[in-house]
mmCIF file with all atom_site columns, C-alpha atoms in Angstrom:
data_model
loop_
_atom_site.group_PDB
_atom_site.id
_atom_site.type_symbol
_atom_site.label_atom_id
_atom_site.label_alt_id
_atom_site.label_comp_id
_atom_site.label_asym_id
_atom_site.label_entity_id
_atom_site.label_seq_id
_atom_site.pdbx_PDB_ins_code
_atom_site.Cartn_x
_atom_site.Cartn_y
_atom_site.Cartn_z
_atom_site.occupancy
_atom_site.B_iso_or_equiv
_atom_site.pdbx_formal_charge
_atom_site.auth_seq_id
_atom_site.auth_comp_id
_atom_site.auth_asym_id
_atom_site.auth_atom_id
_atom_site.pdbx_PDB_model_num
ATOM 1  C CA . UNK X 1 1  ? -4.563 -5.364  38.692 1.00 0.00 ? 19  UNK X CA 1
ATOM 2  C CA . UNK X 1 2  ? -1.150 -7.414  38.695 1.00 0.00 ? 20  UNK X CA 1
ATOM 3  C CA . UNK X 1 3  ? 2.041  -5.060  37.470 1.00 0.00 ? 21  UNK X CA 1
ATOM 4  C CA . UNK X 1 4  ? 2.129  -7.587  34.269 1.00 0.00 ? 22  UNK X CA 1
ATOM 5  C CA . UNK X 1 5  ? -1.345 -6.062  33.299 1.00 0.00 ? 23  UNK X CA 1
ATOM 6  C CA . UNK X 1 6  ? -0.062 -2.902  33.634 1.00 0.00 ? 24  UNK X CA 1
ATOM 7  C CA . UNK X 1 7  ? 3.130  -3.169  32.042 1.00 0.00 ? 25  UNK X CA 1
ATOM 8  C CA . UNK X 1 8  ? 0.995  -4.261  29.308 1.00 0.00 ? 26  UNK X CA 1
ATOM 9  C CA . UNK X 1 9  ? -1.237 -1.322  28.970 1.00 0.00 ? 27  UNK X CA 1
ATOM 10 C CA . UNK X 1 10 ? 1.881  0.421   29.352 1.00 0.00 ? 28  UNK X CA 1
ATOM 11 C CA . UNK X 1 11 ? 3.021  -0.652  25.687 1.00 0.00 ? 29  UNK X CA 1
ATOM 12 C CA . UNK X 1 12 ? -0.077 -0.531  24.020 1.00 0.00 ? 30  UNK X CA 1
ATOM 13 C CA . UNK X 1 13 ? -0.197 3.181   25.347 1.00 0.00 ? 31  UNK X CA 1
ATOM 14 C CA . UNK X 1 14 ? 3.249  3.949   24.148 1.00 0.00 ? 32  UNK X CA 1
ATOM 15 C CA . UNK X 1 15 ? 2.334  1.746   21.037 1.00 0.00 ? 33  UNK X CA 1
ATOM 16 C CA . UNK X 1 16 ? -0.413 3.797   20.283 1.00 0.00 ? 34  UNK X CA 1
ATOM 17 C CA . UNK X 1 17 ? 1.260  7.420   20.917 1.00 0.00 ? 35  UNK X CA 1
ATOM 18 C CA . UNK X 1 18 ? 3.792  6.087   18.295 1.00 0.00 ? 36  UNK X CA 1
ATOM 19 C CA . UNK X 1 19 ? 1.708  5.089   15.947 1.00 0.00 ? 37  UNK X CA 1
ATOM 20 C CA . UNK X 1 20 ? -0.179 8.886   16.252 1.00 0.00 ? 38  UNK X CA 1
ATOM 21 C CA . UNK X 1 21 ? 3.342  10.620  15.904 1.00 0.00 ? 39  UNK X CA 1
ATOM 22 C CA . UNK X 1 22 ? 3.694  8.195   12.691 1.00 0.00 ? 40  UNK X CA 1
ATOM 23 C CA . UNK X 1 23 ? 0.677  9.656   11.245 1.00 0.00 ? 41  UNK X CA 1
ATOM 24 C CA . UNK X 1 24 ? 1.430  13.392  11.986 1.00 0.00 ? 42  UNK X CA 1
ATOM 25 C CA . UNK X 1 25 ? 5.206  12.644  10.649 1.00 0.00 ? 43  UNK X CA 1
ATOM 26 C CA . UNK X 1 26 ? 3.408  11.246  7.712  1.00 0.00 ? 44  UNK X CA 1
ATOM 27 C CA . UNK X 1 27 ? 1.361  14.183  7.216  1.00 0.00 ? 45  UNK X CA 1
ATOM 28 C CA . UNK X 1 28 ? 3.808  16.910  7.823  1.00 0.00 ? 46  UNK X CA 1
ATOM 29 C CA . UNK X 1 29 ? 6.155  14.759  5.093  1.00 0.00 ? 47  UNK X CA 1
ATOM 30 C CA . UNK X 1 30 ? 3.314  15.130  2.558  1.00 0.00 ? 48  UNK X CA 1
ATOM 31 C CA . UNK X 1 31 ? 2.304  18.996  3.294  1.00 0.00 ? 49  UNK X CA 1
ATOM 32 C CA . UNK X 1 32 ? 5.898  19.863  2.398  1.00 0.00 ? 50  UNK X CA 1
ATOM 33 C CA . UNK X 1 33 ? 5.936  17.588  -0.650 1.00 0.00 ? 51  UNK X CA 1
ATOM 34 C CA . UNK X 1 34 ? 2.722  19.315  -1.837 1.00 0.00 ? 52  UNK X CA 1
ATOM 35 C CA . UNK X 1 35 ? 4.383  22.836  -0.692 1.00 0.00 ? 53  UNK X CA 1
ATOM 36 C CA . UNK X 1 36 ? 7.161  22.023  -3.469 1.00 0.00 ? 54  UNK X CA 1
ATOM 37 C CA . UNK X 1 37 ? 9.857  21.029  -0.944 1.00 0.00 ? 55  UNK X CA 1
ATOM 38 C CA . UNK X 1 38 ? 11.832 18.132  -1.941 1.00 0.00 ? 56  UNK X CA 1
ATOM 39 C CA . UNK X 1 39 ? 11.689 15.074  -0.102 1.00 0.00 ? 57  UNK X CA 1
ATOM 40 C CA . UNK X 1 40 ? 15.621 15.284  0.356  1.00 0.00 ? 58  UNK X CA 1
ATOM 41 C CA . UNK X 1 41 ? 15.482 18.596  1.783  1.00 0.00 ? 59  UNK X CA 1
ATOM 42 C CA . UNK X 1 42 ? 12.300 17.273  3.947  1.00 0.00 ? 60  UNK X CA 1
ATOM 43 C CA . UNK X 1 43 ? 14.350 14.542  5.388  1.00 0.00 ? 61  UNK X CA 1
ATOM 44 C CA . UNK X 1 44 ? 17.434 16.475  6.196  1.00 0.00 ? 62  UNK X CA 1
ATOM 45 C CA . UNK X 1 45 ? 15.493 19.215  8.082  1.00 0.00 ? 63  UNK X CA 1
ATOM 46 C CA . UNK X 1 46 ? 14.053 16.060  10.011 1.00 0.00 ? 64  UNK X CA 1
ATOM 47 C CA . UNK X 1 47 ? 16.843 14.599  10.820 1.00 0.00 ? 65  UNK X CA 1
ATOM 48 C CA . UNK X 1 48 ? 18.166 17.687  11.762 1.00 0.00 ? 66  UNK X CA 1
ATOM 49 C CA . UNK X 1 49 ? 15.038 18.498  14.061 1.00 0.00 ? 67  UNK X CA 1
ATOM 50 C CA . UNK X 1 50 ? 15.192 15.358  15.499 1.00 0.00 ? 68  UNK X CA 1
ATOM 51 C CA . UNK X 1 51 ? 18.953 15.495  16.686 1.00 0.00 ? 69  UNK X CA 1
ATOM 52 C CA . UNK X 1 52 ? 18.729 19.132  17.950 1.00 0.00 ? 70  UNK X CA 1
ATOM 53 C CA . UNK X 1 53 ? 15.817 17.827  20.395 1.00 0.00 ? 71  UNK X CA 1
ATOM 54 C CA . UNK X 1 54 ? 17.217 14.285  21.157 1.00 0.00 ? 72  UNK X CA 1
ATOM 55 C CA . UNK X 1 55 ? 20.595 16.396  22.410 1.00 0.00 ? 73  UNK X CA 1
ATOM 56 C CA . UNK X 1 56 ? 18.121 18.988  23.776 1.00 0.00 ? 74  UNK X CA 1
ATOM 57 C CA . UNK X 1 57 ? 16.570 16.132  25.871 1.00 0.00 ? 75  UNK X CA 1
ATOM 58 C CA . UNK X 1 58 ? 19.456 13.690  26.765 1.00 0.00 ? 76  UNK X CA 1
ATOM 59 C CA . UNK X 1 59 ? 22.460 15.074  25.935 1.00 0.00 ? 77  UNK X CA 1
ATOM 60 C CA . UNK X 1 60 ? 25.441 14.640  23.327 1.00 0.00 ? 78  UNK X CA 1
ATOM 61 C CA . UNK X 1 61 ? 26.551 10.985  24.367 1.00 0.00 ? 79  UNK X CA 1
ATOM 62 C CA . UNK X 1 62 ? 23.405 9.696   24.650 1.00 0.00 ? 80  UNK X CA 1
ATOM 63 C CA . UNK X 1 63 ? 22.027 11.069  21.259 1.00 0.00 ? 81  UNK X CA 1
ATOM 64 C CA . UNK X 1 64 ? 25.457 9.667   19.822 1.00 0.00 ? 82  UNK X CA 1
ATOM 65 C CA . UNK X 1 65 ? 24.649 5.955   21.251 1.00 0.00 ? 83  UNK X CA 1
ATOM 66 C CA . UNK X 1 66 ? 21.213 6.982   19.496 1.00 0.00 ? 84  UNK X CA 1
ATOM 67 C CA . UNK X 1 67 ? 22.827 7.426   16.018 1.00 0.00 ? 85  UNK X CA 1
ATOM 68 C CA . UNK X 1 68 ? 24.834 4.159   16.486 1.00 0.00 ? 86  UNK X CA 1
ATOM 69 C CA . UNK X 1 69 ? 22.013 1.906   17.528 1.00 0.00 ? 87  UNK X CA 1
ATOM 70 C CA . UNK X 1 70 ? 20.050 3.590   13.908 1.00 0.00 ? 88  UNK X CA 1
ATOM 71 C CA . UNK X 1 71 ? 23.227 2.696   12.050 1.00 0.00 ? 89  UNK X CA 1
ATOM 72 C CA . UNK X 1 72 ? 23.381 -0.930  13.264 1.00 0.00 ? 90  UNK X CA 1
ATOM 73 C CA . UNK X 1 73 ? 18.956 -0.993  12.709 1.00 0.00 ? 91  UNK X CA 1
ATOM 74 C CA . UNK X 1 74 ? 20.275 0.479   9.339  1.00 0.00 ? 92  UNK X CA 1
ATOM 75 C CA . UNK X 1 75 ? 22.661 -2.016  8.479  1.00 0.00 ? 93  UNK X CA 1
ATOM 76 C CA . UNK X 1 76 ? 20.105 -4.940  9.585  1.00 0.00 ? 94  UNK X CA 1
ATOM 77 C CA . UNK X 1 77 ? 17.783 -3.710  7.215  1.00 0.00 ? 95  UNK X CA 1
ATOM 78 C CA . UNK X 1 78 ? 14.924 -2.597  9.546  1.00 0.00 ? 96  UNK X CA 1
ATOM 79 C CA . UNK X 1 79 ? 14.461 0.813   7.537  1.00 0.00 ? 97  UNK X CA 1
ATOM 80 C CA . UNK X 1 80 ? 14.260 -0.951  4.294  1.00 0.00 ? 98  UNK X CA 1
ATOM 81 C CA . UNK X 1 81 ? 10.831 -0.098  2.361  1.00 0.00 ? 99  UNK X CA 1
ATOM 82 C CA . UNK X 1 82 ? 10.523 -3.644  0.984  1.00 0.00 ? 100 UNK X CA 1
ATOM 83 C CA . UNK X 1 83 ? 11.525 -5.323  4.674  1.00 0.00 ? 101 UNK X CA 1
ATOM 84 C CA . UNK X 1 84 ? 8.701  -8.087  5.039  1.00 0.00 ? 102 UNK X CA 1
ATOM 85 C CA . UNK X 1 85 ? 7.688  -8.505  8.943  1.00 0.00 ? 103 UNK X CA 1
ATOM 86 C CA . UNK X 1 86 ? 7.335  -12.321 9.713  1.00 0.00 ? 104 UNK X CA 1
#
């Protein structure tokens, strides 16, 4: 198998695993909605999870060039809920 092939199954593995941690994110969202949590307090306690482990993982400067690459993905409009993929 050339390294091209694999580098290939390489992304549809990671693909996949994202697209599972997606669906559990999903889920977890709508357990705590149903639980009477609102969705404000759901995403802050997300965002807060997710920092605490990115830090946890790769330390402060590189979870800080994390939160500036989301801000420019932000500002480009990648986030947006009626961004159409072409």
């Amino acid at each position: 198998m050339r390294d091209n092939d694999l580098s290939d199954i390489d992304e549809m593995i990671v693909y996949e695993k994202m697209q599972t941690a997606m669906e559990h994110q999903v889920e977890a969202w709508a357990d705590g909605v149903a639980d009477g949590i609102e969705p404000e307090i759901i995403a802050d306690a997300a965002l807060v999870t997710v920092m605490r482990e990115t830090v946890k993982l790769y330390g402060e400067d590189d979870a800080e060039a994390l939160l500036e690459d989301l801000k420019q993905r932000l500002a480009a409009g990648e986030f947006s809920p009626d961004r159409r993929i072409q």
